[in-house]
XYZ file of C-alpha atoms in Angstrom:
344
model
C -0.190 -0.147 -0.075
C 1.277 3.426 -1.106
C 1.155 6.231 1.165
C -0.864 9.214 0.928
C 2.152 11.046 -0.174
C 2.871 8.745 -2.813
C -1.214 8.496 -4.143
C -1.606 12.562 -3.713
C 1.206 12.226 -6.327
C 0.618 10.031 -8.688
C -3.380 11.861 -8.910
C -1.870 15.010 -9.275
C 0.623 13.893 -12.147
C -2.962 12.690 -13.934
C -5.311 15.556 -13.292
C -2.516 18.638 -13.639
C -2.164 20.583 -16.695
C 2.016 20.655 -16.305
C 3.081 17.631 -14.687
C 5.956 15.285 -16.515
C 3.569 13.069 -19.194
C 6.758 11.152 -20.130
C 7.169 10.663 -16.708
C 3.568 9.458 -15.832
C 3.639 6.959 -18.775
C 6.860 5.686 -17.632
C 4.962 5.039 -13.871
C 2.423 3.644 -15.112
C 3.769 1.164 -17.606
C 6.045 0.201 -15.025
C 3.522 -0.548 -12.082
C 3.900 2.049 -9.834
C 1.100 3.061 -9.301
C -1.280 1.407 -6.480
C -4.721 1.810 -8.674
C -6.623 0.350 -5.880
C -5.405 3.743 -3.714
C -5.626 6.238 -6.280
C -9.787 5.176 -6.297
C -10.422 4.968 -2.911
C -8.464 8.854 -2.521
C -9.612 10.204 -5.375
C -13.350 8.950 -4.570
C -13.046 10.498 -1.662
C -11.628 13.646 -2.939
C -14.636 14.002 -5.437
C -11.790 13.813 -8.331
C -12.075 10.035 -9.759
C -14.025 11.197 -12.832
C -11.722 14.047 -13.383
C -8.943 11.090 -13.228
C -10.409 9.497 -16.145
C -11.574 12.798 -17.990
C -7.453 13.516 -17.885
C -5.865 10.049 -18.587
C -8.003 10.229 -21.426
C -6.995 13.442 -22.672
C -3.190 12.332 -22.091
C -3.897 9.547 -24.243
C -3.286 7.099 -21.611
C -6.241 5.122 -21.018
C -4.561 2.177 -23.256
C -2.051 1.883 -20.305
C -4.129 1.041 -17.024
C -5.660 -2.080 -16.308
C -8.729 -2.614 -18.731
C -11.657 -3.325 -15.604
C -10.531 -0.023 -13.950
C -10.843 1.867 -17.494
C -14.331 0.125 -17.902
C -15.041 1.143 -14.297
C -14.095 4.948 -14.403
C -15.837 4.731 -18.542
C -19.133 4.232 -16.650
C -19.051 6.454 -13.593
C -17.768 9.459 -15.656
C -20.649 8.427 -17.712
C -23.512 8.108 -15.377
C -21.744 11.550 -14.065
C -22.056 13.137 -16.971
C -25.667 12.835 -17.645
C -26.202 13.771 -13.975
C -24.675 17.014 -15.137
C -26.298 17.370 -18.419
C -30.017 17.285 -15.666
C -28.241 19.393 -13.668
C -27.407 22.429 -16.054
C -31.227 22.503 -17.061
C -31.820 22.945 -13.372
C -29.373 25.523 -13.139
C -31.445 27.652 -15.878
C -34.039 26.623 -14.630
C -33.689 27.937 -11.208
C -32.141 30.836 -12.282
C -34.774 31.756 -14.796
C -37.056 31.402 -11.849
C -34.937 33.676 -9.313
C -34.252 36.567 -11.951
C -38.268 36.819 -13.438
C -38.828 37.490 -8.900
C -35.905 40.059 -9.131
C -34.177 38.468 -6.674
C -30.152 38.831 -6.805
C -28.151 36.307 -6.717
C -25.216 34.158 -8.151
C -24.500 30.769 -8.587
C -21.294 29.284 -6.819
C -18.815 26.249 -6.755
C -19.550 24.169 -9.245
C -22.797 25.263 -10.407
C -20.861 28.337 -11.161
C -18.303 26.637 -13.100
C -19.897 23.931 -14.980
C -22.455 26.722 -16.548
C -19.903 29.206 -17.476
C -18.343 25.527 -19.390
C -14.545 25.573 -17.843
C -14.392 21.883 -18.093
C -13.908 20.530 -21.585
C -15.783 17.553 -20.691
C -19.313 17.717 -18.306
C -18.166 14.450 -16.673
C -15.014 15.990 -15.027
C -16.584 17.721 -12.161
C -18.997 15.827 -9.671
C -20.902 18.032 -8.261
C -23.560 17.366 -5.082
C -25.978 19.862 -4.027
C -26.630 23.749 -6.038
C -25.554 26.678 -3.789
C -26.596 29.543 -4.754
C -25.719 33.405 -3.147
C -29.020 35.087 -2.504
C -28.709 39.066 -1.352
C -29.367 38.641 2.658
C -32.801 40.425 2.103
C -33.948 38.461 -0.121
C -33.645 35.148 1.131
C -37.722 34.731 2.485
C -38.027 35.850 -1.032
C -36.589 33.360 -2.223
C -37.371 30.241 -0.427
C -41.070 31.138 -0.908
C -40.657 31.534 -4.654
C -38.441 27.589 -4.966
C -41.079 26.505 -2.091
C -44.161 27.470 -4.884
C -42.520 25.629 -7.471
C -42.142 22.626 -5.983
C -39.671 22.722 -3.867
C -39.783 22.208 -0.422
C -37.535 22.413 2.870
C -35.737 19.937 4.638
C -37.064 18.999 8.271
C -34.481 20.880 10.347
C -32.308 19.092 12.367
C -31.746 19.995 16.326
C -28.109 20.715 16.357
C -29.436 23.110 13.594
C -32.146 24.764 14.913
C -29.486 26.882 17.119
C -27.361 27.810 15.112
C -26.168 31.337 13.115
C -25.755 29.190 9.351
C -24.868 30.735 5.940
C -26.998 29.047 4.607
C -30.666 27.927 5.030
C -32.039 24.512 5.586
C -31.193 22.469 2.193
C -34.675 23.135 -0.453
C -35.253 19.660 -2.128
C -37.834 18.549 -4.868
C -38.218 15.081 -5.667
C -37.932 15.422 -9.138
C -34.984 17.096 -8.983
C -31.056 15.328 -8.605
C -29.848 17.799 -6.637
C -31.336 19.956 -3.434
C -30.751 23.449 -3.593
C -28.830 25.584 -0.624
C -29.969 29.340 -0.984
C -26.858 31.159 1.149
C -27.237 34.319 2.848
C -22.975 34.845 3.227
C -20.221 32.524 1.525
C -18.236 31.879 4.851
C -18.478 30.746 8.713
C -19.819 33.183 11.295
C -16.349 35.884 12.333
C -15.304 35.146 8.853
C -17.780 36.921 6.667
C -15.475 39.795 6.325
C -12.759 38.043 4.299
C -15.106 37.874 1.385
C -18.278 39.773 1.825
C -21.415 38.279 -0.061
C -23.015 41.932 -1.324
C -19.585 43.031 -3.060
C -19.360 39.660 -4.647
C -23.011 39.974 -5.798
C -21.880 43.319 -7.540
C -19.224 41.645 -9.111
C -21.440 39.296 -10.606
C -21.326 38.095 -14.353
C -23.673 36.642 -16.932
C -22.767 33.437 -18.571
C -24.393 31.425 -20.550
C -28.104 33.313 -19.250
C -27.095 32.469 -15.525
C -25.454 35.085 -13.404
C -22.407 33.534 -11.503
C -19.064 35.333 -9.578
C -16.322 37.261 -11.709
C -13.800 34.899 -12.066
C -11.858 36.263 -9.078
C -14.549 36.039 -6.345
C -14.649 32.471 -7.814
C -11.165 31.770 -7.500
C -11.607 33.023 -3.552
C -14.398 31.855 -2.666
C -12.610 28.404 -4.111
C -10.149 28.577 -1.802
C -11.661 30.093 1.395
C -14.416 27.552 1.859
C -12.138 24.331 2.241
C -9.691 27.085 4.255
C -12.268 28.153 5.934
C -15.539 26.365 6.180
C -14.060 22.935 5.624
C -11.061 23.917 8.292
C -8.053 23.418 6.139
C -6.104 25.822 7.290
C -7.100 24.449 11.151
C -6.069 20.597 10.026
C -3.614 21.598 7.499
C -4.791 19.935 4.754
C -5.370 19.504 1.104
C -8.199 18.781 -0.566
C -8.373 18.134 -5.135
C -11.173 18.353 -5.491
C -10.738 22.422 -4.562
C -7.235 22.878 -5.990
C -8.374 21.319 -9.463
C -10.791 24.000 -9.517
C -8.724 26.458 -8.929
C -6.530 25.313 -11.928
C -9.698 25.247 -14.411
C -10.600 28.600 -13.323
C -6.102 29.668 -13.537
C -6.029 28.139 -16.508
C -9.242 30.183 -18.057
C -8.802 33.247 -16.606
C -5.412 33.822 -16.621
C -5.326 34.651 -13.045
C -2.736 35.147 -11.027
C -1.429 33.728 -7.822
C -2.701 36.156 -4.381
C -0.647 33.375 -1.590
C 0.113 37.009 -0.127
C -3.157 36.929 1.464
C -2.492 34.272 5.222
C -6.200 32.808 4.391
C -4.949 31.888 0.981
C -1.236 31.011 1.911
C -1.429 27.266 3.329
C -3.537 26.324 -0.346
C -0.555 27.321 -2.178
C 1.998 26.184 -0.098
C 0.630 22.969 0.301
C -0.839 22.613 -3.140
C 2.788 23.422 -4.779
C 4.066 20.331 -3.615
C 2.262 18.116 -5.880
C 1.339 20.560 -8.586
C 3.456 22.657 -10.877
C 0.457 24.392 -12.140
C 1.291 26.621 -9.509
C 4.444 27.861 -8.489
C 6.734 26.978 -5.500
C 6.070 29.759 -2.046
C 8.701 31.733 -0.750
C 8.866 30.213 2.374
C 8.843 32.022 5.642
C 10.653 29.709 8.551
C 7.150 29.188 9.599
C 6.199 27.562 6.444
C 8.967 25.721 5.990
C 7.980 23.893 9.328
C 4.447 23.779 8.040
C 5.555 22.371 5.143
C 7.855 19.820 6.578
C 5.155 18.410 9.466
C 2.784 18.395 6.020
C 5.263 16.229 4.244
C 6.194 14.157 7.134
C 2.219 13.412 7.938
C 1.681 12.343 4.199
C 4.295 9.899 4.338
C 3.804 7.834 8.221
C 0.510 6.988 8.090
C -0.297 6.181 11.552
C 1.433 10.124 11.967
C -1.077 10.894 9.915
C -3.256 9.077 11.847
C -2.984 10.162 15.067
C -2.785 14.064 14.241
C -6.217 13.753 12.655
C -7.948 11.978 15.808
C -6.158 14.690 17.922
C -7.111 17.556 15.640
C -10.698 15.696 15.398
C -11.056 15.629 18.992
C -10.300 19.392 19.692
C -12.810 20.508 17.057
C -15.579 17.982 19.181
C -14.697 19.641 22.559
C -14.952 23.348 21.166
C -18.340 22.389 19.553
C -19.599 20.201 23.085
C -18.276 23.479 25.381
C -20.418 26.158 23.167
C -23.245 23.570 22.876
C -22.485 23.249 27.166
C -23.298 26.984 27.592
C -26.045 27.202 25.019
C -27.792 23.969 27.309
C -27.311 26.404 30.461
C -28.094 29.591 28.711
C -31.270 29.242 26.212
C -34.277 27.865 27.679
C -35.873 26.336 24.347
C -32.550 24.545 23.574
C -33.160 22.259 27.209
C -36.333 21.560 26.394
C -35.152 20.366 22.836
C -32.465 18.394 23.766
C -34.410 17.148 27.375
C -37.443 15.924 24.960
C -34.823 13.861 22.393
C -33.213 12.083 25.763
C -35.860 11.454 27.808
C -37.212 7.948 27.291
C -40.395 7.365 26.016
C -43.109 5.616 28.058
């Protein structure tokens, strides 16, 4: 079994636009790639279909095992058809919101998909359809969507007393994806780092659908992982977010923005595996982070211990906040007691 570092290296060589294709070809021919590990990690990072499309684009599919080729081909075909349906849903919701004069932009994968960032529609896996709406029009947007067949998902107790950047997901039994309507882009305490109002002001129309400017799209891609998914906290990477950054930078020729602290680790760690990003000029602290990151990924037991400890710290922080809420909010206490009270 390969180390996580080796697997990241192989996946990066496949999906990068600037990797050494001759070396990649030789690695495949010489059976130096553990495809089981590649499939597992690529699936976890939502880039399995990306792996197929990039191997196809590099004319390397004939070198991989036939059963793997067939599996990846089937998964990508399913995803391609799903994305075609999602495009129709995105355009339908966009039309609905525009007719109601609701100020909005589509985010993340939906924005990339509708803006033709991908050569193959099957390349990017998309879960929910994320939409940023003017905070003053959130209720209006929700009412309009409910009137057109969407319904609210029952609110979980854990979400009921938290201030969220989006309302509970809306689903439609006839549609593939749920809708997440956002009033903010980042977690509480970080909203000023990418202001929703400015993103709405800078929006552009791509194929009849409003999406963020390329600069805002890149910023949200980075900060969504670094802040919302706590990538900064865990000192980790996510290949989906890296590849999204690659396609945005490639199409829009964006300059790197690693001078901003919250973006820095994204480029510091991404540049280890992707030549598409120039190496960061490292401070002493950057060198320490860089070295420890590589050590963790090369030593699975150390990485497991690190992830376990960080998750426990996050859990304890959440537990502490819930404890304070339990002591100060009588409605929360009643709901908790109702949940844990034995049924007669």
